[in-house]
PDB file of C-alpha atoms in Angstrom:
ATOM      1  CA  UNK U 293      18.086  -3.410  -7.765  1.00 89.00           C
ATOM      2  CA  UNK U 294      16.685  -5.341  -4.841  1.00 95.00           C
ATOM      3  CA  UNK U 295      13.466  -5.094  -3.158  1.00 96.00           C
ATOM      4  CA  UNK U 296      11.338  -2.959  -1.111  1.00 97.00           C
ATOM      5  CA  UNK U 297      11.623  -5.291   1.922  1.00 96.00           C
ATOM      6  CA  UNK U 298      15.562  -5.434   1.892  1.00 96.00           C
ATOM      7  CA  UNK U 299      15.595  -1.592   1.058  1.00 96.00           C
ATOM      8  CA  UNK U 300      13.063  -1.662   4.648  1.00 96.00           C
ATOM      9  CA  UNK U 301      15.315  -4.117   6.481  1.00 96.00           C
ATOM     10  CA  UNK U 302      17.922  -1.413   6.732  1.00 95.00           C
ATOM     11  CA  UNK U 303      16.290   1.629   8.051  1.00 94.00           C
ATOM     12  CA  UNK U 304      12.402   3.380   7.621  1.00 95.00           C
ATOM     13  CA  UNK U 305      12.321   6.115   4.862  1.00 96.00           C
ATOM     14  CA  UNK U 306      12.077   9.606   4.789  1.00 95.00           C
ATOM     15  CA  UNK U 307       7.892  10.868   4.003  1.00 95.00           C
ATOM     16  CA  UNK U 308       9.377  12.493   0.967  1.00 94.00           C
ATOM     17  CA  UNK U 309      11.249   9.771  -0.219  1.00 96.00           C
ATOM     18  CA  UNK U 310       8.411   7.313   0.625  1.00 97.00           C
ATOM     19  CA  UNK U 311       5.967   9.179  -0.812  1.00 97.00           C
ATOM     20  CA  UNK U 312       7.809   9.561  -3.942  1.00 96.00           C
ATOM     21  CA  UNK U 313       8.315   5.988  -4.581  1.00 97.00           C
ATOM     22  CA  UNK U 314       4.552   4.954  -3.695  1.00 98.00           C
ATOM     23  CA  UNK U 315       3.746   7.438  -6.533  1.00 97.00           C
ATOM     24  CA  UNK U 316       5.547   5.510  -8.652  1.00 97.00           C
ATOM     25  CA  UNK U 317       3.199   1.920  -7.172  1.00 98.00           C
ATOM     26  CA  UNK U 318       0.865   3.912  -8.022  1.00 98.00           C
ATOM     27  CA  UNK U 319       1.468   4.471 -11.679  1.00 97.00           C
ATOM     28  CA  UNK U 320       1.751   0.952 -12.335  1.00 95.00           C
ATOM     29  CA  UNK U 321      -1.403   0.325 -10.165  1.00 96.00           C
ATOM     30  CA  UNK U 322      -3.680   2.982 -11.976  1.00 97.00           C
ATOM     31  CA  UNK U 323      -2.439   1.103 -15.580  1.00 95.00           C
ATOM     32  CA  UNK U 324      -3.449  -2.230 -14.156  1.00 93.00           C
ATOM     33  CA  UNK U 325      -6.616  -1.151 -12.696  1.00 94.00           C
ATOM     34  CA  UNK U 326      -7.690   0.448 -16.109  1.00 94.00           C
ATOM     35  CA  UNK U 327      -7.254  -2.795 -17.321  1.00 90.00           C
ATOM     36  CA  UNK U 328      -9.168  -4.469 -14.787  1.00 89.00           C
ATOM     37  CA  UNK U 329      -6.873  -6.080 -12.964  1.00 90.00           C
ATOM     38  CA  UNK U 330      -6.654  -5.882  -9.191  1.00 91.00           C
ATOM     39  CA  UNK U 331      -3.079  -7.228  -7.962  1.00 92.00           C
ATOM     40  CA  UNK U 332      -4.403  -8.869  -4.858  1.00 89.00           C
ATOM     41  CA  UNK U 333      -0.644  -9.313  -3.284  1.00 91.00           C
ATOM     42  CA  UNK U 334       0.553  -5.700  -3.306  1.00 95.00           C
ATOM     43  CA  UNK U 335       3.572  -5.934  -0.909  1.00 95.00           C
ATOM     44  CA  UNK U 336       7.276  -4.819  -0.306  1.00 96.00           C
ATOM     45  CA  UNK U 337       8.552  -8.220  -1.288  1.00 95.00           C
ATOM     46  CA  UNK U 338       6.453  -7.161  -4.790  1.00 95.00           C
ATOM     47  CA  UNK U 339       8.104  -3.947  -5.272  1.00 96.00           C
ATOM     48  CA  UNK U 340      11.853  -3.530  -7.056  1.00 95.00           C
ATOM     49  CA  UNK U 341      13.411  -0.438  -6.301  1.00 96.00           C
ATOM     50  CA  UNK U 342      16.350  -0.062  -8.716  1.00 94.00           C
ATOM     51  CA  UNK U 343      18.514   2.553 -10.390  1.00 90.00           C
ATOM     52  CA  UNK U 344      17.990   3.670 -14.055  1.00 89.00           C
ATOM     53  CA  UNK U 345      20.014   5.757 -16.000  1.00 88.00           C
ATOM     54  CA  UNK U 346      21.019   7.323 -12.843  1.00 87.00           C
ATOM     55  CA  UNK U 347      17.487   7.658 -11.542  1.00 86.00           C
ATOM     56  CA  UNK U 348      17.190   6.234  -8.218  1.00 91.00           C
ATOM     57  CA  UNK U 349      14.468   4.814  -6.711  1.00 93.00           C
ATOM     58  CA  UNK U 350      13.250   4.183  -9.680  1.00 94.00           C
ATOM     59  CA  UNK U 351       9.859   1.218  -8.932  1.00 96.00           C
ATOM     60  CA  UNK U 352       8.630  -1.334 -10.686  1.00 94.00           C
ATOM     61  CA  UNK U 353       6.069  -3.493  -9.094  1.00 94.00           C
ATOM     62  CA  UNK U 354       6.033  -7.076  -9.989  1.00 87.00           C
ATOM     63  CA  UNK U 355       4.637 -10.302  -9.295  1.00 80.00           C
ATOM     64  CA  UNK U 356       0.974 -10.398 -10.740  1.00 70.00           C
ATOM     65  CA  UNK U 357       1.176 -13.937 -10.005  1.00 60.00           C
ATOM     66  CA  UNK U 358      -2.382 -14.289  -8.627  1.00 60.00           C
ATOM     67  CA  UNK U 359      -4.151 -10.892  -9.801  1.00 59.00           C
ATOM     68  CA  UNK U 360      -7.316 -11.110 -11.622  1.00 55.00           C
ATOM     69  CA  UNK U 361      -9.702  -9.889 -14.296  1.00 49.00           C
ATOM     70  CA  UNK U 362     -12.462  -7.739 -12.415  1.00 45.00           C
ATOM     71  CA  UNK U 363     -15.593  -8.827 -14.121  1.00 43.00           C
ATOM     72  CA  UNK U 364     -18.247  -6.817 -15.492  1.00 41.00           C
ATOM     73  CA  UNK U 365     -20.909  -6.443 -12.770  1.00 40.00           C
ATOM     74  CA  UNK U 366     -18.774  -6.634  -9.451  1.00 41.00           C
ATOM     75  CA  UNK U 367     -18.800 -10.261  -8.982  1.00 44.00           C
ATOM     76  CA  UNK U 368     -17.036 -12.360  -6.439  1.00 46.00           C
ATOM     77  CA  UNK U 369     -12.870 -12.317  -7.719  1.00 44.00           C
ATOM     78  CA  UNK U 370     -12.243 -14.621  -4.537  1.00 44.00           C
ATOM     79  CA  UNK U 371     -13.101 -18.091  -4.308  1.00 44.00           C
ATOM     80  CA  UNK U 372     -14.944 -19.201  -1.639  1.00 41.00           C
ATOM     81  CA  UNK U 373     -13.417 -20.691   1.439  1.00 42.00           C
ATOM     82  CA  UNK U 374      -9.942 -19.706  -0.267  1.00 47.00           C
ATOM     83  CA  UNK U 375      -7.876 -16.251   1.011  1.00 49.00           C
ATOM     84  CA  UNK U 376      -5.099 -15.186  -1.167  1.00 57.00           C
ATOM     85  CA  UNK U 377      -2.595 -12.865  -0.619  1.00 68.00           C
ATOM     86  CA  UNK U 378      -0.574 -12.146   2.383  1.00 81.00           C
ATOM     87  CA  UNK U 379      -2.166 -11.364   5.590  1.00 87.00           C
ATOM     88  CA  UNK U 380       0.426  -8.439   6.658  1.00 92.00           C
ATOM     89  CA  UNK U 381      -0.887  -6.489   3.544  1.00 94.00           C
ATOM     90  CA  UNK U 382      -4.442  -7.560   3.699  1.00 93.00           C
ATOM     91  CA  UNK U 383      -7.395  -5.042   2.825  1.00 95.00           C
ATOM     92  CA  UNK U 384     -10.201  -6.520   5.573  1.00 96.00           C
ATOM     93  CA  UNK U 385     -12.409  -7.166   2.251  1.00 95.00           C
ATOM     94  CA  UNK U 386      -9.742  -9.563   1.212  1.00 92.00           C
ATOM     95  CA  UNK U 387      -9.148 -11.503   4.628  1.00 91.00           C
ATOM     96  CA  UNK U 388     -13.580 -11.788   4.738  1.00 92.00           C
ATOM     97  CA  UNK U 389     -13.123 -13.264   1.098  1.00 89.00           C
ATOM     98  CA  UNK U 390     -15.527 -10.516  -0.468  1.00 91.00           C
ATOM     99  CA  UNK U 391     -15.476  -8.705  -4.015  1.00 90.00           C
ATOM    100  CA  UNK U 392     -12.205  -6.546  -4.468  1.00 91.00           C
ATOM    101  CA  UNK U 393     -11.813  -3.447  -6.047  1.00 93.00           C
ATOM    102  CA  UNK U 394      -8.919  -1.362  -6.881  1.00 95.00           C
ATOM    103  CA  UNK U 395      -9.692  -0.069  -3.291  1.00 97.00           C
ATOM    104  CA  UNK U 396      -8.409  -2.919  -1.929  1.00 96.00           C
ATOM    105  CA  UNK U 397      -5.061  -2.485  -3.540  1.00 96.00           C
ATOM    106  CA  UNK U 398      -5.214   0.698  -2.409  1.00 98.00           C
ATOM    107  CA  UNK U 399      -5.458  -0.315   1.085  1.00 97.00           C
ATOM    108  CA  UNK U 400      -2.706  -2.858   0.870  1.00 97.00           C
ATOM    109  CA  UNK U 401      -0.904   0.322  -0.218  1.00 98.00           C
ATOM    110  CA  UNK U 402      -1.737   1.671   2.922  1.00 98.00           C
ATOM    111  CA  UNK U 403       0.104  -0.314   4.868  1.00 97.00           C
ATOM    112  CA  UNK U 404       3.336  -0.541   3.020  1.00 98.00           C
ATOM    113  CA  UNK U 405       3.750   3.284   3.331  1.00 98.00           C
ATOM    114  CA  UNK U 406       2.267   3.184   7.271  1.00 97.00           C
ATOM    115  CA  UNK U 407       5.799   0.882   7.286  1.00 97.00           C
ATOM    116  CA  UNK U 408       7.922   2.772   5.259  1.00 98.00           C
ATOM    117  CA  UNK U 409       7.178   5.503   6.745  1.00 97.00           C
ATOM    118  CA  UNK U 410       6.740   4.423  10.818  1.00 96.00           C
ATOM    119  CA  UNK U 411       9.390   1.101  10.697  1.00 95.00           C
ATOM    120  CA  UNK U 412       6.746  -1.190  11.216  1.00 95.00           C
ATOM    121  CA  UNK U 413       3.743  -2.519   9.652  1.00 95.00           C
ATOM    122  CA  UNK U 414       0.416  -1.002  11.850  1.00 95.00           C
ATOM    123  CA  UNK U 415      -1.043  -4.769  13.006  1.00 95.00           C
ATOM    124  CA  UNK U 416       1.646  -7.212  14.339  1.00 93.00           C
ATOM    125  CA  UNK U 417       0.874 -10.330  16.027  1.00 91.00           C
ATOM    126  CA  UNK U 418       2.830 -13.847  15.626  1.00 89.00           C
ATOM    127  CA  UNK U 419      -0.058 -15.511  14.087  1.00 90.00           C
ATOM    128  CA  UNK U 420      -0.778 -14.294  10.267  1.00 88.00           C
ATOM    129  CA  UNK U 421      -4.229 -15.314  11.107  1.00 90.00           C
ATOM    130  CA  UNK U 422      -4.308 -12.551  13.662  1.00 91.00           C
ATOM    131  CA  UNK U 423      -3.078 -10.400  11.530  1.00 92.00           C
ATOM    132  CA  UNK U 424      -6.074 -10.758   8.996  1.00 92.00           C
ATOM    133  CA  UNK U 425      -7.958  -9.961  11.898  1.00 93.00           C
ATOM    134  CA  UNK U 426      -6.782  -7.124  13.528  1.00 94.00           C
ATOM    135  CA  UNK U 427      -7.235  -5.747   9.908  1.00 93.00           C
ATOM    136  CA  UNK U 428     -10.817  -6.410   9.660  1.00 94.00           C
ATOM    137  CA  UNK U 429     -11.884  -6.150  13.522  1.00 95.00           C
ATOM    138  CA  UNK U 430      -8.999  -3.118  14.734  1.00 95.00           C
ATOM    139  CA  UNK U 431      -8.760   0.561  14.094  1.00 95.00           C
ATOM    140  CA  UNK U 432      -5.275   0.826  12.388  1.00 95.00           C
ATOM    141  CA  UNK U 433      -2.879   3.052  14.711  1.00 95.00           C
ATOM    142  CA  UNK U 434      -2.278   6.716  13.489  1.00 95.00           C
ATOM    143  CA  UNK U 435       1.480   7.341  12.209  1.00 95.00           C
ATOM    144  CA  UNK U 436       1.527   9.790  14.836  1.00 92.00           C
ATOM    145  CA  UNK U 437       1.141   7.338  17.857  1.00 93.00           C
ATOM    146  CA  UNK U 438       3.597   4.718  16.401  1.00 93.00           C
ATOM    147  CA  UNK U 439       6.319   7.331  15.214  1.00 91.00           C
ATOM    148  CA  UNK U 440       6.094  10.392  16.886  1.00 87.00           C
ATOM    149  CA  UNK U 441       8.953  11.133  17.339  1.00 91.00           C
ATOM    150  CA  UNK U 442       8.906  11.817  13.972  1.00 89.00           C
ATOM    151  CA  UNK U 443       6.628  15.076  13.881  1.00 87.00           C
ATOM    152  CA  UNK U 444       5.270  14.346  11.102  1.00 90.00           C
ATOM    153  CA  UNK U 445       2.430  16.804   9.010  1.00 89.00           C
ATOM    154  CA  UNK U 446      -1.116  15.945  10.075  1.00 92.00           C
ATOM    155  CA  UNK U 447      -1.755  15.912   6.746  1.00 94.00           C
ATOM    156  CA  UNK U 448       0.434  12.911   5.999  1.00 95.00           C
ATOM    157  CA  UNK U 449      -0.905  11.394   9.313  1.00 95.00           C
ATOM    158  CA  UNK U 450      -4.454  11.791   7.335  1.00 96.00           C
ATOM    159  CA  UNK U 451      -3.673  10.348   4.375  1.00 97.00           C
ATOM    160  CA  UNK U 452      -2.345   7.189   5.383  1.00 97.00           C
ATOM    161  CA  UNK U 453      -5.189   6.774   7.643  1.00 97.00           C
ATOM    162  CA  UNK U 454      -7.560   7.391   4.794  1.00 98.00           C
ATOM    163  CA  UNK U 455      -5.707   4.607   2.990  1.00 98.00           C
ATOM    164  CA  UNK U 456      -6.275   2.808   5.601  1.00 98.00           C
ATOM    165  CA  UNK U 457     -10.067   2.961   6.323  1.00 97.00           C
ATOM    166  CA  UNK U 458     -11.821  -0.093   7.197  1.00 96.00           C
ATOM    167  CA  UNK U 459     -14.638   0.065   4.655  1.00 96.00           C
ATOM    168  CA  UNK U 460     -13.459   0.324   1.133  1.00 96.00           C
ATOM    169  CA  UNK U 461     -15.909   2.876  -0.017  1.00 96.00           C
ATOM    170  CA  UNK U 462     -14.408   5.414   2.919  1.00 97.00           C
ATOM    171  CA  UNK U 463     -10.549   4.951   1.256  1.00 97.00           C
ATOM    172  CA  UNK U 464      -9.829   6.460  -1.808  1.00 97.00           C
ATOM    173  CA  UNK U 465     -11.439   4.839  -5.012  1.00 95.00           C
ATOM    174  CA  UNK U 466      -8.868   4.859  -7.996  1.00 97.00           C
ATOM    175  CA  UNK U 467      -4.925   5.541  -7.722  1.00 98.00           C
ATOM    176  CA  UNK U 468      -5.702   8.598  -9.788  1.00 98.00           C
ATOM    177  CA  UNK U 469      -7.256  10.222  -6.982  1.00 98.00           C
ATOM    178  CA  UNK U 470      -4.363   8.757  -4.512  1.00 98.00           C
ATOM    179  CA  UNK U 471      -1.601  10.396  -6.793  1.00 98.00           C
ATOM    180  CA  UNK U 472      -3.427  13.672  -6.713  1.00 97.00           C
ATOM    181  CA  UNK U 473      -3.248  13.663  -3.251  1.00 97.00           C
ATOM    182  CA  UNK U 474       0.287  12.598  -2.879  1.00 97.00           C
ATOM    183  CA  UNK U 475       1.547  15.355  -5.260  1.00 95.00           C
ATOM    184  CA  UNK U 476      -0.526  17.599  -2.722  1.00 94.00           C
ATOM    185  CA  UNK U 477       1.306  16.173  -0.201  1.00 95.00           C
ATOM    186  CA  UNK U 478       4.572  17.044  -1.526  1.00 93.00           C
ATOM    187  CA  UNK U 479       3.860  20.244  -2.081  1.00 91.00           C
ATOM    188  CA  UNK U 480       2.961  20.929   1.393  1.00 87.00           C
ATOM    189  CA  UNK U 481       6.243  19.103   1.984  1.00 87.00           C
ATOM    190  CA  UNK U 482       8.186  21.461  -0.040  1.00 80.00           C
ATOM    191  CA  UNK U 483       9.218  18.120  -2.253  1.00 49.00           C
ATOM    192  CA  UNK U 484       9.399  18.693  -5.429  1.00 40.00           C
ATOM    193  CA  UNK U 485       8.933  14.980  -7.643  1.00 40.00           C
ATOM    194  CA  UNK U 486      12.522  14.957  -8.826  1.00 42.00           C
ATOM    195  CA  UNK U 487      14.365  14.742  -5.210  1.00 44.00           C
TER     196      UNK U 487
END
């Protein structure tokens, strides 16, 4: 297998294909989150795309290197004066150093498919510090004005941007709800889950 990133180095994804493999993230997001663990440093370099008994694109995420234990009563996961993660991939809750929630993951989510999907990730600047701030201070770009000459659904357009809303209780709240909406998705797509 190899990972996301080298699979990304090569060429942006088809939605279907895309879509199909974040469904996947999500799976493994939805079991950690029921556990009460946010992953905190959800990226491509974090997600293995290999072949399985001929199934291809088949996703494991990895690397829950510096995920945590939510605790009971929504307290503070991040220390203070300390950022973790990595700022490309950064929900703006996480680059302020406030409480995360599987939101955040969700968000960081977000922006991996924004790049599978468009090419590129939707804040660039040279400095990763500027990065963590476009994400808390800039409206993300729609798919549609960094790719359009891809067509691609409003709906999709809409659902990435919902990932991708500033304030975590505007994104979705649980990957439950995100793979609902991605299975909608691919039915509007006339994708079926197997190809």
């Amino acid at each position: 297998g190899e990972t996301l990133t080298q699979v990304l180095r090569r060429s942006r994804l088809p939605v279907a294909r895309a879509l199909y493999m974040v469904r996947q993230v999500l799976k493994s997001l939805a079991e950690a989150h029921s556990k009460g663990i946010i992953h905190r440093d959800l990226k491509p370099d974090n997600i293995f795309v290999c072949e399985v008994y001929g199934e291809k694109d088949f996703i494991k995420v990895i690397d829950f290197g510096i995920a945590k234990f939510l605790e009971s009563g929504g307290q503070e996961l991040t220390q203070a004066g300390k950022m973790f993660g990595t700022p490309r991939y950064l929900s703006p809750e996480q680059a302020q150093g406030l409480p995360l929630t599987p939101a955040s993951d969700l968000y960081a989510l977000g922006v991996i498919l924004f790049e599978m999907i468009s090419g590129r990730p939707p804040f660039i600047a040279e400095d990763p510090i500027a990065v963590a701030i476009k994400h808390v201070q800039e409206r993300p770009p729609r798919l549609a004005e960094v790719a359009a000459e891809l067509a691609l659904p409003e709906p999709v357009d809409e659902f990435v941007a919902h990932l991708l809303a500033k304030k975590p209780t505007h994104r979705y709240q649980s990957a439950e709800e995100v793979m609902e909406a991605v299975d909608d998705l691919l039915a509007v797509l006339g994708q079926s889950l197997s190809g």
